[in-house]
Backbone as a ProteinNet text record, in pm:
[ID]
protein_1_A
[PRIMARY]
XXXXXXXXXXXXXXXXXXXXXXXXXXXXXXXXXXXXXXXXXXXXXXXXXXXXXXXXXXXXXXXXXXXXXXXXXXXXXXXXXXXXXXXXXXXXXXXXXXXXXXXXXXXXXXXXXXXXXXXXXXXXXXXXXXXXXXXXXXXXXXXXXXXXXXXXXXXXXXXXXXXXXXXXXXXXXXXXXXXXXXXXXXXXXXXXXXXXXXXXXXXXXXXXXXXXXXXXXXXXXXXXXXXXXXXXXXXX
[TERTIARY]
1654.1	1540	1546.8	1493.3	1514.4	1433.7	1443.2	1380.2	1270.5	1119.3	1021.5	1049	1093.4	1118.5	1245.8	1294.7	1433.2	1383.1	1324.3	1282.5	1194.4	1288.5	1159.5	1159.1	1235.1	1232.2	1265.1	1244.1	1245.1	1364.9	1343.3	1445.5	1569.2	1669.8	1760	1860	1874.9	1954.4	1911.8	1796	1746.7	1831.7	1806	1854.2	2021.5	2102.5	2260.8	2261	2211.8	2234.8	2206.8	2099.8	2043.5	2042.3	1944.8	1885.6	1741.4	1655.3	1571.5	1553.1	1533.5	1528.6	1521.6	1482.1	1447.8	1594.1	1706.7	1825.1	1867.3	1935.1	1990.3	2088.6	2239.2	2297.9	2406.6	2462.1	2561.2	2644	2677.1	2781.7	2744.9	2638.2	2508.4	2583.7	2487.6	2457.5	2625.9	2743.8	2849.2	2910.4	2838.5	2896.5	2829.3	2682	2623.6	2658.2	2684.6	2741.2	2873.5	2979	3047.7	3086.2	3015.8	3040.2	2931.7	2847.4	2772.6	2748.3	2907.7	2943.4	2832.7	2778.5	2671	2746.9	2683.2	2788.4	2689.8	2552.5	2500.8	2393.6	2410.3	2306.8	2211.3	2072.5	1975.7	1893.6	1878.7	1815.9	1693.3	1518.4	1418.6	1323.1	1246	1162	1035.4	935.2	792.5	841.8	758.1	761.3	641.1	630.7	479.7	380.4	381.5	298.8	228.3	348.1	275.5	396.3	482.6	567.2	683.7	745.4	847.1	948.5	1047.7	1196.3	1304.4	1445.8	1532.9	1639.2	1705.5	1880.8	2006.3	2052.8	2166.9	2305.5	2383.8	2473.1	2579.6	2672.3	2806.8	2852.5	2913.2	3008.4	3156.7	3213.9	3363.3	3447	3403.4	3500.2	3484	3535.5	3464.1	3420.8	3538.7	3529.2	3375.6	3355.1	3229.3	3128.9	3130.4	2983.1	2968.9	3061.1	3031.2	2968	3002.6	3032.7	2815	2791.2	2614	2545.5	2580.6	2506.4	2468	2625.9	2605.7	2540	2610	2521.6	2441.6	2395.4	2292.2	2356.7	2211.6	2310.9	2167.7	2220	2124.9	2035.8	1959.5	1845	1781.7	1718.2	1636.6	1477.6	1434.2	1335.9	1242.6	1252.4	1177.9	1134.3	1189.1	1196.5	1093.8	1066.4	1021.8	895.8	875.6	727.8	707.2	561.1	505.7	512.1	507.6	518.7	648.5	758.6	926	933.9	1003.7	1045.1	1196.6	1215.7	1333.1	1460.8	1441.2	1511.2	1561.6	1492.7	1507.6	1494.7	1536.9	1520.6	1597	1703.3	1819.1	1757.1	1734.7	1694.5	1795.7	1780.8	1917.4	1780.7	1837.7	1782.9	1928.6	1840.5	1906.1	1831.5	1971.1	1902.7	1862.6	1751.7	1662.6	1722.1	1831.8	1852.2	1788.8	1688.8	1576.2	1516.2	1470.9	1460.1	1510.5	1622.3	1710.2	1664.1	1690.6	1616.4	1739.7	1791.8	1817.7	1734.9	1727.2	1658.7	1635.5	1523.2	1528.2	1499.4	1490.9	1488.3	1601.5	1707.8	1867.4	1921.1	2003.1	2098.2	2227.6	2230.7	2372	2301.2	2407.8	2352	2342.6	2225	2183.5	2151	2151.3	2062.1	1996.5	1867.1	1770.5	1731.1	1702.6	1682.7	1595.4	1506.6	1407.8	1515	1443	1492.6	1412.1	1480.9	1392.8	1411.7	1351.7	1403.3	1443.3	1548.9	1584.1	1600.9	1593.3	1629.1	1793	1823.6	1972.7	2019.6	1944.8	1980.7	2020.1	1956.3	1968.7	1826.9	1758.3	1609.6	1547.3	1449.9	1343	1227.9	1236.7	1132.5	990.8	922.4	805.5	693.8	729.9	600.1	614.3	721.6	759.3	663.2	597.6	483.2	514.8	673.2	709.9	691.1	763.5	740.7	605.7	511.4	388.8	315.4	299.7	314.8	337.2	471.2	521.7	462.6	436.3	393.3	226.1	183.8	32	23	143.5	140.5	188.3	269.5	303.1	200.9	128.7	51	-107.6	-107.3	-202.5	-178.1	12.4	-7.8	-33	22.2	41.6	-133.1	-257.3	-362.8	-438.1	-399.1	-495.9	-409.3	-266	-207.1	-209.2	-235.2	-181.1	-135.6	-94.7	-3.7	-96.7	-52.7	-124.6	-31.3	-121.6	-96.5	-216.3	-122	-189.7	-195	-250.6	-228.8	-332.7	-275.6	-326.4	-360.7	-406.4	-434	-392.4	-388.4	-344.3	-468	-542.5	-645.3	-602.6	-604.8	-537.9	-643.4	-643.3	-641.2	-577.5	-573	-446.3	-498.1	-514.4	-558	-461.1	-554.2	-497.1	-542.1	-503	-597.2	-670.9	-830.8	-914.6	-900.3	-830.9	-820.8	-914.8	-1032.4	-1133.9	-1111.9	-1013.1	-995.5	-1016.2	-1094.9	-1144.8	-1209.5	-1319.6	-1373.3	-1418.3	-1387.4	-1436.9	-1568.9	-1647.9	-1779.2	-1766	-1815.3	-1853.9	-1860.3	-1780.4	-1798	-1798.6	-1765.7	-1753	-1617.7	-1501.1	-1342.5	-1310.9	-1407.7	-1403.2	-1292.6	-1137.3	-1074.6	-1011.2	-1104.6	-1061.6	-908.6	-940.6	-805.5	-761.9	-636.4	-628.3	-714.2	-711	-702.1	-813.2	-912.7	-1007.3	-988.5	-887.3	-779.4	-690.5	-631.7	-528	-416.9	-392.5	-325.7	-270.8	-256.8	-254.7	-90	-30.5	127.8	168.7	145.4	212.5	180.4	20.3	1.4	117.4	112.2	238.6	413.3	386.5	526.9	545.7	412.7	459.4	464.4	392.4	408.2	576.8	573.7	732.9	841.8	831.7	924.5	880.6	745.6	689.8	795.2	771.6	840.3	973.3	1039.7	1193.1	1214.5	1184.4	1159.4	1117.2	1050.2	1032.4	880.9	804.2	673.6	614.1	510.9	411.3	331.6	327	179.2	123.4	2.9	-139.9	-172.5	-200.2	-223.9	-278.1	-266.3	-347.8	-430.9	-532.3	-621.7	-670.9	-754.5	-794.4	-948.7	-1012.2	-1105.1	-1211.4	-1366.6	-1469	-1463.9	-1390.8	-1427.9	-1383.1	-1400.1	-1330.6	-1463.8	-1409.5	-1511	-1430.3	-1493.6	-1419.1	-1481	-1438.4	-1486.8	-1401.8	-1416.5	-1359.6	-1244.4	-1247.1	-1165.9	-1025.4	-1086.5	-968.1	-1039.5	-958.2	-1000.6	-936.4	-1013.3	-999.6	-1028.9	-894.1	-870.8	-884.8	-957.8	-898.6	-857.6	-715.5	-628	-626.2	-617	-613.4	-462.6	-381.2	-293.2	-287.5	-317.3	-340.5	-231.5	-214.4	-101.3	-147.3	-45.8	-82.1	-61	-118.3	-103	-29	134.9	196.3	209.5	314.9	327.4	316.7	229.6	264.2	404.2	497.9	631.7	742	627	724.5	706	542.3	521.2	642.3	617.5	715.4	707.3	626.9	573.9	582.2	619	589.4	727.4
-849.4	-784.5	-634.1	-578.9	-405.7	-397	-256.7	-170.6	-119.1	-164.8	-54.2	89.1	124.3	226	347.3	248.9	314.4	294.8	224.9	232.4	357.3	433	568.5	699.6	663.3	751.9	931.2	978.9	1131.9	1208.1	1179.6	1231.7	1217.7	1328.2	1292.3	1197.4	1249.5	1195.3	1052.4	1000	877.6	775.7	810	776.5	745.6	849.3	839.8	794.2	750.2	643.4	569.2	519	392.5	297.8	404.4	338.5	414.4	401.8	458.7	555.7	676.6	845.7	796.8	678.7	670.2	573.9	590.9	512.7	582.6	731.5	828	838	849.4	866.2	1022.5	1041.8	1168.3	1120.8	997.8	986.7	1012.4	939.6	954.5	1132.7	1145.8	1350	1376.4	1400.6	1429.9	1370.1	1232.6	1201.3	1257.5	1271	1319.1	1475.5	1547.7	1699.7	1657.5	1610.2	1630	1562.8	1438.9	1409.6	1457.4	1543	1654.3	1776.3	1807.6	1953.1	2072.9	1994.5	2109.1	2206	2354.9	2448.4	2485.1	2475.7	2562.2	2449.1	2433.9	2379.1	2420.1	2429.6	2485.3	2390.2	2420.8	2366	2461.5	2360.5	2421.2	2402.2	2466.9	2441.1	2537.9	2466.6	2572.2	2669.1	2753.5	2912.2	2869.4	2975.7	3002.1	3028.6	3082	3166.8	3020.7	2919.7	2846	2817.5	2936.7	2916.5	2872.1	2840.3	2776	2841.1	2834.5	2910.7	2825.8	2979.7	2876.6	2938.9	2865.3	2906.4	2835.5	2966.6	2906.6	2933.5	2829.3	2757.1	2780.6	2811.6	2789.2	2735	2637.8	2522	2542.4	2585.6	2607.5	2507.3	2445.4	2307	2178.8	2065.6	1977.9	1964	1991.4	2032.1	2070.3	2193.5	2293.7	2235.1	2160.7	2083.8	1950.1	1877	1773.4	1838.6	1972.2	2037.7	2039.1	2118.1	2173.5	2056.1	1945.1	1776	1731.3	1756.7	1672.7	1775.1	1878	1983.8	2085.8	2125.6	2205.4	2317.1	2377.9	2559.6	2624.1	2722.5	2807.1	2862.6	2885.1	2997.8	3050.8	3184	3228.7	3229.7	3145.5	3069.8	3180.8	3314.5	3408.8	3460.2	3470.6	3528.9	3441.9	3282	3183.9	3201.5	3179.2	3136.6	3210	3279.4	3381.5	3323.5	3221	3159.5	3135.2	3168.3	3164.7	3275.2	3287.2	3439.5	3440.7	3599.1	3630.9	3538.7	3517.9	3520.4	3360.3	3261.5	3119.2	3121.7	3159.8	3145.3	3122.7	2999.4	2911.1	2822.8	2802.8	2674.1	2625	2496.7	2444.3	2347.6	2391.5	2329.6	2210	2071.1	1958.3	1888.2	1887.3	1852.4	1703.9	1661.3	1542.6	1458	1400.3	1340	1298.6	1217.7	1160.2	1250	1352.8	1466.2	1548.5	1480.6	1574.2	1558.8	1698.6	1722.4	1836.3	1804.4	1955.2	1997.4	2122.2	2221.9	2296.8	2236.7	2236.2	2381.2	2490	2652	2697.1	2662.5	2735.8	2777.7	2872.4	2900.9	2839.6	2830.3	2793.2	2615.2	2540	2363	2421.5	2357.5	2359.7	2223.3	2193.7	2097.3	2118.4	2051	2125.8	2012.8	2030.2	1966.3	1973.7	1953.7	1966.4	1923.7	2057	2016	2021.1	1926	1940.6	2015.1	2097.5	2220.7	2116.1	2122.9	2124.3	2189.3	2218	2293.6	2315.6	2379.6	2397.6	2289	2192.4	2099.5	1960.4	1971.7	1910	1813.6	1834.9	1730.6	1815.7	1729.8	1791	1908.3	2014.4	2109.4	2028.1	2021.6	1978.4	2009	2197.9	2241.2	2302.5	2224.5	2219.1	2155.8	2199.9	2156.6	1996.3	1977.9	1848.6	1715	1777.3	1706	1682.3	1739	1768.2	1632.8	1655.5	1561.3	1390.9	1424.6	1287.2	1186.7	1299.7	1223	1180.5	1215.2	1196.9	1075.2	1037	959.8	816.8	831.3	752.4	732.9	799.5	736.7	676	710.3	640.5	476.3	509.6	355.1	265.6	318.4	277.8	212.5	297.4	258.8	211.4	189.3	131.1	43.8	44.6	-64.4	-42.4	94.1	80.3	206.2	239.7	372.9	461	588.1	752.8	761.8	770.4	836.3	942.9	1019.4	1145.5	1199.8	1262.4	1299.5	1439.1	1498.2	1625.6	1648.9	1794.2	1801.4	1929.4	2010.2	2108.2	2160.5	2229.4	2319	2433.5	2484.9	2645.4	2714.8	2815.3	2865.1	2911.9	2936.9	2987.6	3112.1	3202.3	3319.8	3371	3358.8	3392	3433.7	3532.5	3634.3	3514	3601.9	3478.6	3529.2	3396	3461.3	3347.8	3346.7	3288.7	3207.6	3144	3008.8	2874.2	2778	2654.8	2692.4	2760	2754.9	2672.1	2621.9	2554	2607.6	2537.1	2539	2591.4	2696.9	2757.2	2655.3	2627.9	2521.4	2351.6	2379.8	2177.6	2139.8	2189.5	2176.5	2052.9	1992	1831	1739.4	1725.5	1617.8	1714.5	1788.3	1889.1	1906.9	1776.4	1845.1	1931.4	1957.2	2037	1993.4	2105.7	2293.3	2327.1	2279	2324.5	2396.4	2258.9	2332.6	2393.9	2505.9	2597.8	2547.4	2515.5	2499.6	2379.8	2295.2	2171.5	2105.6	2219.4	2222.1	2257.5	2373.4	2396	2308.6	2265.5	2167.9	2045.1	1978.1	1883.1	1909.5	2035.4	2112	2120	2128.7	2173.2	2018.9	1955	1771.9	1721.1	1755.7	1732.6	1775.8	1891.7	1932.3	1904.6	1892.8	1867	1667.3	1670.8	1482.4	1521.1	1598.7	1599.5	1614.3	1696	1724.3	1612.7	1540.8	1422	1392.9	1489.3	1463.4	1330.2	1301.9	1161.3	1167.9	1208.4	1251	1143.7	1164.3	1045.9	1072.5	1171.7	1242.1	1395.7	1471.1	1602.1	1575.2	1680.1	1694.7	1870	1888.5	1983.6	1926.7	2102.5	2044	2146.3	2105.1	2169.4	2307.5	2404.2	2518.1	2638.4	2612.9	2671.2	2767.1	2934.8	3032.3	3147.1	3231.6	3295.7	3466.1	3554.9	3694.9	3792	3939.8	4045.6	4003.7	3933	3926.4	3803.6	3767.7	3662.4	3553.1	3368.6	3300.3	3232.6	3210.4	3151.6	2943.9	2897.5	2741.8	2707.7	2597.6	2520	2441.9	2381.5	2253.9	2202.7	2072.5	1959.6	1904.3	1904.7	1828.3	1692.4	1605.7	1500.2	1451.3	1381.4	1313	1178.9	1101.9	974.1	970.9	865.7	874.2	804.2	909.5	868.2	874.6	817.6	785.5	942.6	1022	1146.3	1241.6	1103.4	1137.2	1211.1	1143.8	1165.7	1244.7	1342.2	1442.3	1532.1	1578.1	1669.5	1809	1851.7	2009.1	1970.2	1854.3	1856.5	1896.3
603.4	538.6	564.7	446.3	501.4	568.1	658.8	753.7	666	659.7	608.4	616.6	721	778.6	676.6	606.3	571.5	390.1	361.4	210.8	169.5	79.3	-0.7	95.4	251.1	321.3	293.2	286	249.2	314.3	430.2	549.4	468.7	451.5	421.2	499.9	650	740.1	767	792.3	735.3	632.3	550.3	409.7	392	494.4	465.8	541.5	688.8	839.5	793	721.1	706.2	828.7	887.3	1025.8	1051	1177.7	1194.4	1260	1263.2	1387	1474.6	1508.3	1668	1755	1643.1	1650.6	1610.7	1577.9	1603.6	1727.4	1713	1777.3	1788.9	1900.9	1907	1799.5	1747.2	1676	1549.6	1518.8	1397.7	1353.2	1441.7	1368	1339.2	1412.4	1346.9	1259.1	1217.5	1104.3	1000.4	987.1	889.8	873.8	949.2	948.6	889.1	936	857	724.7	680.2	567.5	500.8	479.5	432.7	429.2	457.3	460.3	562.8	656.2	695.8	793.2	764.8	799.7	982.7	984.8	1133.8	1142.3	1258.3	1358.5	1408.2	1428.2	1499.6	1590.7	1702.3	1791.2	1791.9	1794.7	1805.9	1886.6	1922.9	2089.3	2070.9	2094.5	2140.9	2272.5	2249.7	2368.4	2447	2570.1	2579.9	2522	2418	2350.5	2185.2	2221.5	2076.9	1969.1	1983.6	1860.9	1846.6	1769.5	1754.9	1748.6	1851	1862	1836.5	1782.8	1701.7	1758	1793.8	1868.6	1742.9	1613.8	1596.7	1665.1	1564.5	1597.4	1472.8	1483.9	1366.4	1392.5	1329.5	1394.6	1351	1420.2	1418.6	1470	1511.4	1481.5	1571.4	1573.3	1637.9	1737.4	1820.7	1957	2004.4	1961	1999.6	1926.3	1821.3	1766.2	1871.7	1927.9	2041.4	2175.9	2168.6	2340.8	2300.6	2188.4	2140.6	2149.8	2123.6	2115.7	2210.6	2289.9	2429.1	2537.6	2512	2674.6	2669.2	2497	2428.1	2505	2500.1	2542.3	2662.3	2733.7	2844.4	2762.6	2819.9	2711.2	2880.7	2838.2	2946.8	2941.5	3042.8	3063.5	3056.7	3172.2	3161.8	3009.1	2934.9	2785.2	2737.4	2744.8	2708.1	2727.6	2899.7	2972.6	3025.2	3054.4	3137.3	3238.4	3328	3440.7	3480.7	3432.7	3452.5	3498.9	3641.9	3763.4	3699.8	3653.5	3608	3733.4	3832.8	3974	3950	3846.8	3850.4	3671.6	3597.2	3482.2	3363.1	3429.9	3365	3326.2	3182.4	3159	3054.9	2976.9	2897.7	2755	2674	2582.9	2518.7	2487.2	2479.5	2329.9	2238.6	2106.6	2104.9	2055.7	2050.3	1888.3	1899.4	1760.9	1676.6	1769	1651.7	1578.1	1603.5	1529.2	1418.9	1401.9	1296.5	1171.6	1087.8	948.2	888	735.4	703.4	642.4	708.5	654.2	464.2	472.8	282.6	228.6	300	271.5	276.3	375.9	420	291.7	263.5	175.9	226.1	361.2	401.4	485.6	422.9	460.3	653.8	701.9	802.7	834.7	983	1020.4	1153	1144.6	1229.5	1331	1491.2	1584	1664.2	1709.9	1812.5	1922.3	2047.2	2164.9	2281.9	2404.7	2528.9	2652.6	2702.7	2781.3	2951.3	2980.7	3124.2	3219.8	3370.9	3449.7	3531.1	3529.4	3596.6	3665.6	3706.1	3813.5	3699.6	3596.7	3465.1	3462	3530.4	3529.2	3406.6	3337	3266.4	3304.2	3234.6	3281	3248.4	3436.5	3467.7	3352.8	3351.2	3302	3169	3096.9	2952.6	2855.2	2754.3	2664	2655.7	2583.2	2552.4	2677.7	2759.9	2945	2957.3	2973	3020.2	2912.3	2799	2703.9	2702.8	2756	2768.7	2861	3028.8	3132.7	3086.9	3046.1	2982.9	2916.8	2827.7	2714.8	2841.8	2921.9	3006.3	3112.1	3152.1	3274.6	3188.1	3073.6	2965.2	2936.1	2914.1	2879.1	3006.4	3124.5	3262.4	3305.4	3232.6	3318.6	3220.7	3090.7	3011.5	2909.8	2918.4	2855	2711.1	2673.4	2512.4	2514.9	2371.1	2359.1	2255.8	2354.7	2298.9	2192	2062.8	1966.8	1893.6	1833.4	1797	1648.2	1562.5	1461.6	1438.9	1286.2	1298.7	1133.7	1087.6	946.1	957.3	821.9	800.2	705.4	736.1	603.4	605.2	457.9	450.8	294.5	306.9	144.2	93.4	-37	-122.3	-238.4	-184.3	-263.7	-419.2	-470.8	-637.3	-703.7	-855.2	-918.9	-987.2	-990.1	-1101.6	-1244.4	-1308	-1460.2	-1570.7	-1489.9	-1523.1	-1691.3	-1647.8	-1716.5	-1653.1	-1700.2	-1622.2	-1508.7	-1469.6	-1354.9	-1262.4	-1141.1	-1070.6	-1000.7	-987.8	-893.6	-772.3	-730	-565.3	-501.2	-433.4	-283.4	-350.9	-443.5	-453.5	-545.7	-451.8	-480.5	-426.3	-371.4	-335.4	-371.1	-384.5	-419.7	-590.6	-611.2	-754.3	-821	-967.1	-991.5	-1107	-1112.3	-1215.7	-1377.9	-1437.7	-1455.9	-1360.3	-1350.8	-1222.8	-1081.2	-1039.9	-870.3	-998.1	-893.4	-969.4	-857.7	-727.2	-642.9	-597.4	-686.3	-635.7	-685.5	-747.3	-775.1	-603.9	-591.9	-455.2	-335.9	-307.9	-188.3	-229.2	-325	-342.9	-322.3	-322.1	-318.8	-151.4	-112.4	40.6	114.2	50.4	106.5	105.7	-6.7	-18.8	86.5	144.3	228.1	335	382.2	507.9	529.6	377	441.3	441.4	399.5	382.6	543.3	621.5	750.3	892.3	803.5	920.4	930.7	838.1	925	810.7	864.8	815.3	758.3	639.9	598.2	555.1	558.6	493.7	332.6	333	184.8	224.2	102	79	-70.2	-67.1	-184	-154.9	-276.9	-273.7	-185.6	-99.7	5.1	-86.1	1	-107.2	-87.7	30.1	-14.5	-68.6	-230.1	-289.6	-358.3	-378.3	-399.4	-466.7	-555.9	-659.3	-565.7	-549.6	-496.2	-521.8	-608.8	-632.2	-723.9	-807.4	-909	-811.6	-772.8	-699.7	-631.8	-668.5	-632.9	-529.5	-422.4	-282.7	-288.6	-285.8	-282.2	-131.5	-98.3	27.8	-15.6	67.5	71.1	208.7	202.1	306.7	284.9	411.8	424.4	527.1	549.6	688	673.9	837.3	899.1	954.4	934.9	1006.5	1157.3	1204	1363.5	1382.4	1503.8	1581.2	1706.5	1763.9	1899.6	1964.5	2049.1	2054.3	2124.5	2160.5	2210.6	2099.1	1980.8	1822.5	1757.9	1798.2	1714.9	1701.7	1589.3	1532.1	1613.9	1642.2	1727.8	1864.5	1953.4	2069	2119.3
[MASK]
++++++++++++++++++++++++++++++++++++++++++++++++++++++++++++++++++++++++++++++++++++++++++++++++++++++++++++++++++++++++++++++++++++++++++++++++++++++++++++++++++++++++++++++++++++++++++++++++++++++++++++++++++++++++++++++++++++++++++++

């Protein structure tokens, strides 16, 4: 019987394994790099600060794409975390397979990895967002016997000239669809890549607060996610 998991899946890398991310192997990713011509690798990781950092990679030949898989690369911890002393600030970022996505913006075929920061000694950094995370999700299931999962939404607006054709109503963009929503090409546009990427979405719609001011109209959009295991979020 098929894998639910593997039917309609978006993920490209998904789709050519024909298996599940969470069965991702070292062997997995170099086969899909190289029988898909992908030319750079990026490994990606939250900072202190929130954001998402990207270490590439050219892959010049096999050798050195096994050496990036298996032993990721140093990064300096100080640069990272305000709480990292220049004096101890070797850390090693380690690509997370299950994670893998190509990147649907690249001009040049990429594939993209979440990674988990380690310390020189090769243990997991304690006070790493992802670490910190994990032990939470583990001493949860440990004292109450079920599993932390998490999910999230995305609200944004989308500013555009008003060319006061089809007007929508001040504040009741409720579910609104076109010619009314003007924005509801791109929220689908951005669903799309958000799944090419790995993430879960539930659905998006247009949200009620939508308002027209100075010759330009202001959309809210809703994007939601389903709830997963929070070991799997995509940002952790």
């Amino acid at each position: 019987m098929a894998n639910n998991e593997l039917l309609m899946n978006a993920n490209e890398v998904v789709t050519f394994l024909q298996k599940p991310s969470t069965e991702f192997t070292k062997d997995d990713i170099i086969r899909f790099i190289r029988e898909n011509e992908i030319k750079m690798v990026n490994l990606m990781y939250p900072g202190g600060d929130g954001k998402l950092k990207t270490l590439n990679f050219v892959i010049n030949h096999l050798a050195y794409l096994d050496t990036i898989l298996t032993c990721g690369e140093r990064v300096d911890g100080s640069s990272l975390f305000p709480f990292i002393q220049a004096g101890s600030s070797d850390l090693y970022v380690l690509p997370r397979y299950s994670s893998a996505f190509v990147d649907p913006f690249a001009e040049i075929p990429t594939l993209c990895m979440l990674a988990s920061y380690f310390d020189k000694d090769g243990n997991p950094l304690e006070s790493s967002p992802e670490y910190t995370l994990k032990k939470a999700a583990q001493v949860f299931r440990e004292v109450t016997g079920m599993e932390f999962h998490a999910m999230g939404e995305l609200e944004y607006y989308v500013i555009l000239p008003d060319e006061n054709v089809f007007p929508a109503v001040d504040q009741r963009g409720y579910h609104e669809s076109a010619p009314y929503a003007k924005t509801n090409d791109f929220r689908t546009l951005c669903m799309s890549y958000i799944a090419k990427v790995g993430g879960q979405i539930k659905y998006g719609h247009a949200e009620v607060g939508n308002f027209r001011q100075d010759g330009l109209i202001y959309e809210q959009n809703e994007i939601e996610f389903l709830p997963v295991p929070v070991e799997q979020l995509p940002t952790n």
